[in-house]
Amino acid sequence: MKSLDRFYKILKENNYKLTDQRRVVFEAFLKHQNEHMTSEELYQYIIVDNPGVGLATVYRNVQLLSELKIIEKLTLNDGFTRYELALNEENHRHHHLICNNCGKVIEVREDLMGSIEKIFDENYGFLVSDHQTKFFGLCKECRGIE
């Protein structure tokens, strides 16, 4: 199911109407889905085509989309709360590689934790439902390699 259809479905299932503002905020996340944006950065993208949308409206809609798990809140140790689109087919969240020098964030799509989760289940009887992993280091550009 396409992200926009899933968005509409989640709103409806939770008794929320699709307002123009919600659509605009969600579409901005779709358009910039490979970015990890603050609410303020999202707002800057939105007002280019929708100058009537206020920052408070963006904050309220980001909060709602986060509560509905349409977007995910990220803390990448840069002092900001960032968000990314969560409407995908992943069973778990993906991992992030964060450069300590330039701040670049690289998304790792492979699920690297499957064997660890199996050990947790077999040895401790603990069934993992989700995880969030961040790795810190230096990106290839900051290391000077290609």
PDB file of C-alpha atoms in Angstrom:
ATOM      1  CA  MET A   1       0.000   0.000   0.000  1.00  0.00           C
ATOM      2  CA  LYS A   2       1.357   3.426  -0.931  1.00  0.00           C
ATOM      3  CA  SER A   3       2.417   5.778   1.871  1.00  0.00           C
ATOM      4  CA  LEU A   4      -0.295   8.328   1.101  1.00  0.00           C
ATOM      5  CA  ASP A   5      -3.002   5.650   1.255  1.00  0.00           C
ATOM      6  CA  ARG A   6      -1.608   4.307   4.549  1.00  0.00           C
ATOM      7  CA  PHE A   7      -1.564   7.874   5.923  1.00  0.00           C
ATOM      8  CA  TYR A   8      -5.247   8.381   5.075  1.00  0.00           C
ATOM      9  CA  LYS A   9      -6.135   4.986   6.528  1.00  0.00           C
ATOM     10  CA  ILE A  10      -4.336   5.640   9.839  1.00  0.00           C
ATOM     11  CA  LEU A  11      -6.024   9.030  10.198  1.00  0.00           C
ATOM     12  CA  LYS A  12      -9.449   7.507   9.552  1.00  0.00           C
ATOM     13  CA  GLU A  13      -8.873   4.566  11.929  1.00  0.00           C
ATOM     14  CA  ASN A  14      -8.003   7.048  14.688  1.00  0.00           C
ATOM     15  CA  ASN A  15     -10.986   9.327  13.969  1.00  0.00           C
ATOM     16  CA  TYR A  16      -8.967  12.218  12.553  1.00  0.00           C
ATOM     17  CA  LYS A  17      -9.997  14.147   9.480  1.00  0.00           C
ATOM     18  CA  LEU A  18      -7.642  14.790   6.617  1.00  0.00           C
ATOM     19  CA  THR A  19      -7.145  18.538   6.785  1.00  0.00           C
ATOM     20  CA  ASP A  20      -5.219  20.547   4.225  1.00  0.00           C
ATOM     21  CA  GLN A  21      -2.565  21.264   6.868  1.00  0.00           C
ATOM     22  CA  ARG A  22      -2.103  17.570   7.728  1.00  0.00           C
ATOM     23  CA  ARG A  23      -1.833  16.702   4.060  1.00  0.00           C
ATOM     24  CA  VAL A  24       0.751  19.469   3.472  1.00  0.00           C
ATOM     25  CA  VAL A  25       2.867  18.374   6.456  1.00  0.00           C
ATOM     26  CA  PHE A  26       2.731  14.710   5.441  1.00  0.00           C
ATOM     27  CA  GLU A  27       3.541  15.496   1.805  1.00  0.00           C
ATOM     28  CA  ALA A  28       6.589  17.482   2.957  1.00  0.00           C
ATOM     29  CA  PHE A  29       7.793  14.379   4.810  1.00  0.00           C
ATOM     30  CA  LEU A  30       7.200  12.308   1.671  1.00  0.00           C
ATOM     31  CA  LYS A  31       9.071  14.789  -0.500  1.00  0.00           C
ATOM     32  CA  HIS A  32      12.025  14.888   1.915  1.00  0.00           C
ATOM     33  CA  GLN A  33      11.858  11.331   3.197  1.00  0.00           C
ATOM     34  CA  ASN A  34      15.606  10.784   3.122  1.00  0.00           C
ATOM     35  CA  GLU A  35      16.179  13.703   5.482  1.00  0.00           C
ATOM     36  CA  HIS A  36      16.044  13.835   9.254  1.00  0.00           C
ATOM     37  CA  MET A  37      14.288  17.161   9.803  1.00  0.00           C
ATOM     38  CA  THR A  38      13.476  19.325  12.779  1.00  0.00           C
ATOM     39  CA  SER A  39      10.009  20.872  12.892  1.00  0.00           C
ATOM     40  CA  GLU A  40      11.592  24.193  11.949  1.00  0.00           C
ATOM     41  CA  GLU A  41      13.345  22.722   8.902  1.00  0.00           C
ATOM     42  CA  LEU A  42      10.086  21.078   7.848  1.00  0.00           C
ATOM     43  CA  TYR A  43       8.322  24.424   8.242  1.00  0.00           C
ATOM     44  CA  GLN A  44      10.888  26.118   5.959  1.00  0.00           C
ATOM     45  CA  TYR A  45      10.125  23.560   3.232  1.00  0.00           C
ATOM     46  CA  ILE A  46       6.373  23.914   3.677  1.00  0.00           C
ATOM     47  CA  ILE A  47       6.123  27.713   3.502  1.00  0.00           C
ATOM     48  CA  VAL A  48       7.771  27.823   0.075  1.00  0.00           C
ATOM     49  CA  ASP A  49       4.546  26.548  -1.509  1.00  0.00           C
ATOM     50  CA  ASN A  50       2.170  27.162   1.408  1.00  0.00           C
ATOM     51  CA  PRO A  51       3.013  30.534   3.007  1.00  0.00           C
ATOM     52  CA  GLY A  52      -0.278  30.536   4.958  1.00  0.00           C
ATOM     53  CA  VAL A  53       0.763  27.568   7.114  1.00  0.00           C
ATOM     54  CA  GLY A  54       2.106  28.714  10.472  1.00  0.00           C
ATOM     55  CA  LEU A  55       4.886  27.229  12.562  1.00  0.00           C
ATOM     56  CA  ALA A  56       2.430  26.354  15.372  1.00  0.00           C
ATOM     57  CA  THR A  57       0.351  24.370  12.855  1.00  0.00           C
ATOM     58  CA  VAL A  58       3.459  22.439  11.817  1.00  0.00           C
ATOM     59  CA  TYR A  59       4.324  21.717  15.482  1.00  0.00           C
ATOM     60  CA  ARG A  60       0.789  20.454  16.220  1.00  0.00           C
ATOM     61  CA  ASN A  61       0.721  18.221  13.152  1.00  0.00           C
ATOM     62  CA  VAL A  62       4.211  16.848  13.771  1.00  0.00           C
ATOM     63  CA  GLN A  63       3.104  15.944  17.311  1.00  0.00           C
ATOM     64  CA  LEU A  64      -0.014  14.186  16.001  1.00  0.00           C
ATOM     65  CA  LEU A  65       1.874  12.310  13.273  1.00  0.00           C
ATOM     66  CA  SER A  66       4.415  11.201  15.873  1.00  0.00           C
ATOM     67  CA  GLU A  67       1.676   9.976  18.243  1.00  0.00           C
ATOM     68  CA  LEU A  68       0.093   8.022  15.359  1.00  0.00           C
ATOM     69  CA  LYS A  69       3.533   6.534  14.502  1.00  0.00           C
ATOM     70  CA  ILE A  70       3.365   7.992  11.003  1.00  0.00           C
ATOM     71  CA  ILE A  71       6.680   9.698  11.688  1.00  0.00           C
ATOM     72  CA  GLU A  72       9.389   8.764  14.172  1.00  0.00           C
ATOM     73  CA  LYS A  73      11.185  11.034  16.589  1.00  0.00           C
ATOM     74  CA  LEU A  74      14.987  10.825  16.442  1.00  0.00           C
ATOM     75  CA  THR A  75      17.679  12.158  18.702  1.00  0.00           C
ATOM     76  CA  LEU A  76      20.997  12.199  16.910  1.00  0.00           C
ATOM     77  CA  ASN A  77      23.054  13.853  19.671  1.00  0.00           C
ATOM     78  CA  ASP A  78      23.075  17.242  17.951  1.00  0.00           C
ATOM     79  CA  GLY A  79      20.758  18.938  20.443  1.00  0.00           C
ATOM     80  CA  PHE A  80      17.699  18.822  18.156  1.00  0.00           C
ATOM     81  CA  THR A  81      14.663  16.598  17.950  1.00  0.00           C
ATOM     82  CA  ARG A  82      14.432  15.329  14.407  1.00  0.00           C
ATOM     83  CA  TYR A  83      11.771  13.355  12.582  1.00  0.00           C
ATOM     84  CA  GLU A  84      11.619  10.916   9.726  1.00  0.00           C
ATOM     85  CA  LEU A  85       8.854   9.154   7.886  1.00  0.00           C
ATOM     86  CA  ALA A  86       7.868   5.833   9.470  1.00  0.00           C
ATOM     87  CA  LEU A  87       5.289   4.560   6.968  1.00  0.00           C
ATOM     88  CA  ASN A  88       7.293   1.841   5.360  1.00  0.00           C
ATOM     89  CA  GLU A  89       7.353  -1.928   5.276  1.00  0.00           C
ATOM     90  CA  GLU A  90      10.136  -2.369   7.840  1.00  0.00           C
ATOM     91  CA  ASN A  91       9.557  -4.682  10.796  1.00  0.00           C
ATOM     92  CA  HIS A  92      11.990  -2.634  12.833  1.00  0.00           C
ATOM     93  CA  ARG A  93      13.431   0.808  12.589  1.00  0.00           C
ATOM     94  CA  HIS A  94      16.552   1.127  10.523  1.00  0.00           C
ATOM     95  CA  HIS A  95      19.938   2.014  11.959  1.00  0.00           C
ATOM     96  CA  HIS A  96      21.825   5.293  11.628  1.00  0.00           C
ATOM     97  CA  LEU A  97      25.520   6.012  11.132  1.00  0.00           C
ATOM     98  CA  ILE A  98      26.353   9.475  12.450  1.00  0.00           C
ATOM     99  CA  CYS A  99      29.600  11.256  11.595  1.00  0.00           C
ATOM    100  CA  ASN A 100      31.165  12.905  14.645  1.00  0.00           C
ATOM    101  CA  ASN A 101      32.962  15.416  12.418  1.00  0.00           C
ATOM    102  CA  CYS A 102      30.466  16.739   9.840  1.00  0.00           C
ATOM    103  CA  GLY A 103      27.202  15.469  11.354  1.00  0.00           C
ATOM    104  CA  LYS A 104      26.206  13.496   8.260  1.00  0.00           C
ATOM    105  CA  VAL A 105      23.570  10.836   8.930  1.00  0.00           C
ATOM    106  CA  ILE A 106      23.600   7.653   6.852  1.00  0.00           C
ATOM    107  CA  GLU A 107      20.652   5.258   7.005  1.00  0.00           C
ATOM    108  CA  VAL A 108      21.461   1.560   7.204  1.00  0.00           C
ATOM    109  CA  ARG A 109      18.580  -0.419   5.706  1.00  0.00           C
ATOM    110  CA  GLU A 110      19.867  -3.898   6.531  1.00  0.00           C
ATOM    111  CA  ASP A 111      18.475  -5.404   9.747  1.00  0.00           C
ATOM    112  CA  LEU A 112      21.728  -6.144  11.536  1.00  0.00           C
ATOM    113  CA  MET A 113      20.193  -7.184  14.829  1.00  0.00           C
ATOM    114  CA  GLY A 114      18.373 -10.389  13.837  1.00  0.00           C
ATOM    115  CA  SER A 115      20.987 -12.722  15.353  1.00  0.00           C
ATOM    116  CA  ILE A 116      21.175 -10.676  18.558  1.00  0.00           C
ATOM    117  CA  GLU A 117      17.383 -10.746  18.890  1.00  0.00           C
ATOM    118  CA  LYS A 118      17.461 -14.532  18.462  1.00  0.00           C
ATOM    119  CA  ILE A 119      20.018 -14.836  21.288  1.00  0.00           C
ATOM    120  CA  PHE A 120      17.853 -12.643  23.530  1.00  0.00           C
ATOM    121  CA  ASP A 121      14.868 -14.884  22.847  1.00  0.00           C
ATOM    122  CA  GLU A 122      16.704 -18.201  23.241  1.00  0.00           C
ATOM    123  CA  ASN A 123      18.873 -17.292  26.251  1.00  0.00           C
ATOM    124  CA  TYR A 124      16.635 -14.905  28.158  1.00  0.00           C
ATOM    125  CA  GLY A 125      13.127 -15.593  26.864  1.00  0.00           C
ATOM    126  CA  PHE A 126      12.955 -11.940  25.790  1.00  0.00           C
ATOM    127  CA  LEU A 127      11.142 -11.292  22.511  1.00  0.00           C
ATOM    128  CA  VAL A 128      12.291  -8.017  20.938  1.00  0.00           C
ATOM    129  CA  SER A 129       9.535  -6.088  19.182  1.00  0.00           C
ATOM    130  CA  ASP A 130      11.639  -3.126  18.046  1.00  0.00           C
ATOM    131  CA  HIS A 131      14.984  -1.443  18.505  1.00  0.00           C
ATOM    132  CA  GLN A 132      16.747   1.797  17.654  1.00  0.00           C
ATOM    133  CA  THR A 133      20.476   1.787  17.030  1.00  0.00           C
ATOM    134  CA  LYS A 134      22.909   4.624  16.321  1.00  0.00           C
ATOM    135  CA  PHE A 135      26.578   4.221  15.497  1.00  0.00           C
ATOM    136  CA  PHE A 136      28.979   7.151  15.847  1.00  0.00           C
ATOM    137  CA  GLY A 137      32.237   7.578  13.964  1.00  0.00           C
ATOM    138  CA  LEU A 138      33.675   9.218  10.843  1.00  0.00           C
ATOM    139  CA  CYS A 139      32.132   9.129   7.369  1.00  0.00           C
ATOM    140  CA  LYS A 140      34.274   8.315   4.341  1.00  0.00           C
ATOM    141  CA  GLU A 141      34.461  11.977   3.271  1.00  0.00           C
ATOM    142  CA  CYS A 142      35.819  13.044   6.663  1.00  0.00           C
ATOM    143  CA  ARG A 143      38.219  10.102   6.583  1.00  0.00           C
ATOM    144  CA  GLY A 144      39.381  11.139   3.105  1.00  0.00           C
ATOM    145  CA  ILE A 145      38.566   7.838   1.424  1.00  0.00           C
ATOM    146  CA  GLU A 146      36.390   7.065  -1.578  1.00  0.00           C
TER     147      GLU A 146
END
